[in-house]
XYZ file of C-alpha atoms in Angstrom:
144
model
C 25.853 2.834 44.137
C 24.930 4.502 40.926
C 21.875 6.254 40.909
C 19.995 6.086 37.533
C 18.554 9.292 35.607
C 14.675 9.076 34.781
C 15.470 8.293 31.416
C 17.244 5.141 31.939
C 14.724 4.155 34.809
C 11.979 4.435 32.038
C 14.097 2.718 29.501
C 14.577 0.050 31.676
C 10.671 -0.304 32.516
C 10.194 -0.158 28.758
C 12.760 -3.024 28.045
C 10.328 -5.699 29.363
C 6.989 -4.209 27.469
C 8.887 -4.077 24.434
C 10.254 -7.446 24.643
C 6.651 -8.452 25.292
C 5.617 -6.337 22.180
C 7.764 -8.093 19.946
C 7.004 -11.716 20.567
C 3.556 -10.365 20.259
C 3.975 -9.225 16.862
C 6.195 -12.732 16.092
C 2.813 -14.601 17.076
C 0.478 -12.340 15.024
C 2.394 -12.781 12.100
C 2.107 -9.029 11.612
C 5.271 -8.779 9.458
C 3.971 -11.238 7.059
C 0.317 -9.661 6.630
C -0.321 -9.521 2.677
C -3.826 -7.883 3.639
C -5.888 -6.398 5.780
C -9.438 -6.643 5.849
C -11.314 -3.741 7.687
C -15.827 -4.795 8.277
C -18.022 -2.648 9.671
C -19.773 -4.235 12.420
C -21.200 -4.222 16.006
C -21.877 -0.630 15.268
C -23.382 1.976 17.735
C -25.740 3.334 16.181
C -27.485 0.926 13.239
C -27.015 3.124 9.718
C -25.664 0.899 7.238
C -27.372 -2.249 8.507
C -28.946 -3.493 11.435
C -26.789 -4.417 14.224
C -27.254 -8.357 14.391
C -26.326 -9.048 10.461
C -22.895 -6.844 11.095
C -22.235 -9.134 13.811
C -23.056 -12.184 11.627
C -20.901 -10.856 9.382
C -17.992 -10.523 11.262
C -18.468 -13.861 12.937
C -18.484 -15.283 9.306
C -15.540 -13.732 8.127
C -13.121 -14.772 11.709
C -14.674 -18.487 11.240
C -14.019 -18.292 7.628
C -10.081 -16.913 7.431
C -9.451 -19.284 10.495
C -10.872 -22.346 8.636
C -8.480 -21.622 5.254
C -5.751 -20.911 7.228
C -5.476 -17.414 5.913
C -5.570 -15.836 9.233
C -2.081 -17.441 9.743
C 1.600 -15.913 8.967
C 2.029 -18.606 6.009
C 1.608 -17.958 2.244
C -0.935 -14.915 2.348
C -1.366 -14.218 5.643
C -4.680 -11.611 5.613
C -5.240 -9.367 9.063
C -9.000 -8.685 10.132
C -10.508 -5.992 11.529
C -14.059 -4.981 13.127
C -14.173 -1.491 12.777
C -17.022 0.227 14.845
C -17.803 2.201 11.436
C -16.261 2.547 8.119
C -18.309 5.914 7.918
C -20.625 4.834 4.139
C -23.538 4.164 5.937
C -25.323 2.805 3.137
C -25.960 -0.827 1.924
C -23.668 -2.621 5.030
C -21.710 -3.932 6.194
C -19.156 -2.628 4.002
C -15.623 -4.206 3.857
C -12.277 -2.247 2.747
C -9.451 -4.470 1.568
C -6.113 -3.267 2.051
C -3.141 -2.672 0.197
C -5.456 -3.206 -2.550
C -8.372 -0.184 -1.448
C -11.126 -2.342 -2.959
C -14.543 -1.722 -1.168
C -17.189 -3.905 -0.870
C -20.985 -3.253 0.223
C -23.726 -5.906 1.612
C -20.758 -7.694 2.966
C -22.855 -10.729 4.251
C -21.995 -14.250 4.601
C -22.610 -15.626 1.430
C -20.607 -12.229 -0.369
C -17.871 -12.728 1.943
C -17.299 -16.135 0.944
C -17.464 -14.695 -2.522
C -14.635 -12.143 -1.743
C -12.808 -14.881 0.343
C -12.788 -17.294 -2.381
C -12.291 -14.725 -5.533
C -10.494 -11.418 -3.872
C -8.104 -13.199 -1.597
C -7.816 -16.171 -2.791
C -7.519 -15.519 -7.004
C -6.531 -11.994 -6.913
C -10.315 -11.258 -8.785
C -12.386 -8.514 -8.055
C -15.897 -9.088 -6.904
C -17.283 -6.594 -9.061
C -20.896 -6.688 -8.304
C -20.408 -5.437 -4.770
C -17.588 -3.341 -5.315
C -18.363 0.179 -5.304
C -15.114 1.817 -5.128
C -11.375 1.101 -5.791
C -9.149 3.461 -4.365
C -5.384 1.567 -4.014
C -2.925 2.810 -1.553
C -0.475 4.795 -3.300
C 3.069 3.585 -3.086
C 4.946 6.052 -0.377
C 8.675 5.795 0.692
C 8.496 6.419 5.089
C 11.717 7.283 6.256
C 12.502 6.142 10.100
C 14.953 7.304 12.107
């Protein structure tokens, strides 16, 4: 019987988890993600807003992509995240928008629906709450 070095033992442990990892990312839809939405919210300490309308927010915005669809790997798949703070601390909740690096303040339910239904859905700029656009520049990652 062949007795197996550390490295294969852990490769072999790994296997599984990765195999999990994948379907994972198959279900998520993560390779089909056109944006990414990053909200303040359920922060520790209250700075940019008070606690409850960050959570009101965020609530808003799940309900929201899941009723369009948008939170699914079809068309324009768009990726949400709470972030604990987005580190502005002034006029919150703020929401980033990814690839595009478009930032929003006062993010609350009826601006959301704004951005929803003129950011991600017609590619227009919500200018009255934007306050800073700052796109990702383009960046060629080897891997090896």
């Amino acid at each position: 019987m062949t007795k197996k070095s550390p490295k294969d033992a852990a490769f072999d442990t790994a296997h599984p988890e990765e195999s999990a990892l994948q379907k994972t990312v198959k279900a998520l839809g993560l390779a089909k993600i056109q944006r990414h939405i990053f909200i303040c919210a359920d922060q520790t300490l209250d700075k940019c807003c008070d606690k409850a309308t960050s959570i009101e927010a965020w609530t808003y915005l799940k309900q929201r992509l899941k009723e369009l669809e948008l939170d699914q790997p079809n068309g324009s798949c768009v990726f949400r995240t709470k972030a604990n703070c987005l580190r502005v601390c002034q006029q919150g909740p703020i929401i980033v928008i990814y690839p595009d690096g478009v930032w929003y303040h006062s993010a609350t339910p009826p601006v959301i629906e704004r951005i929803i239904q003129e950011h991600l859905l017609k590619n227009q700029i919500v200018s009255e709450f934007l306050f800073l656009q700052h796109p990702l520049p383009a960046n060629s990652l080897e891997t090896e």
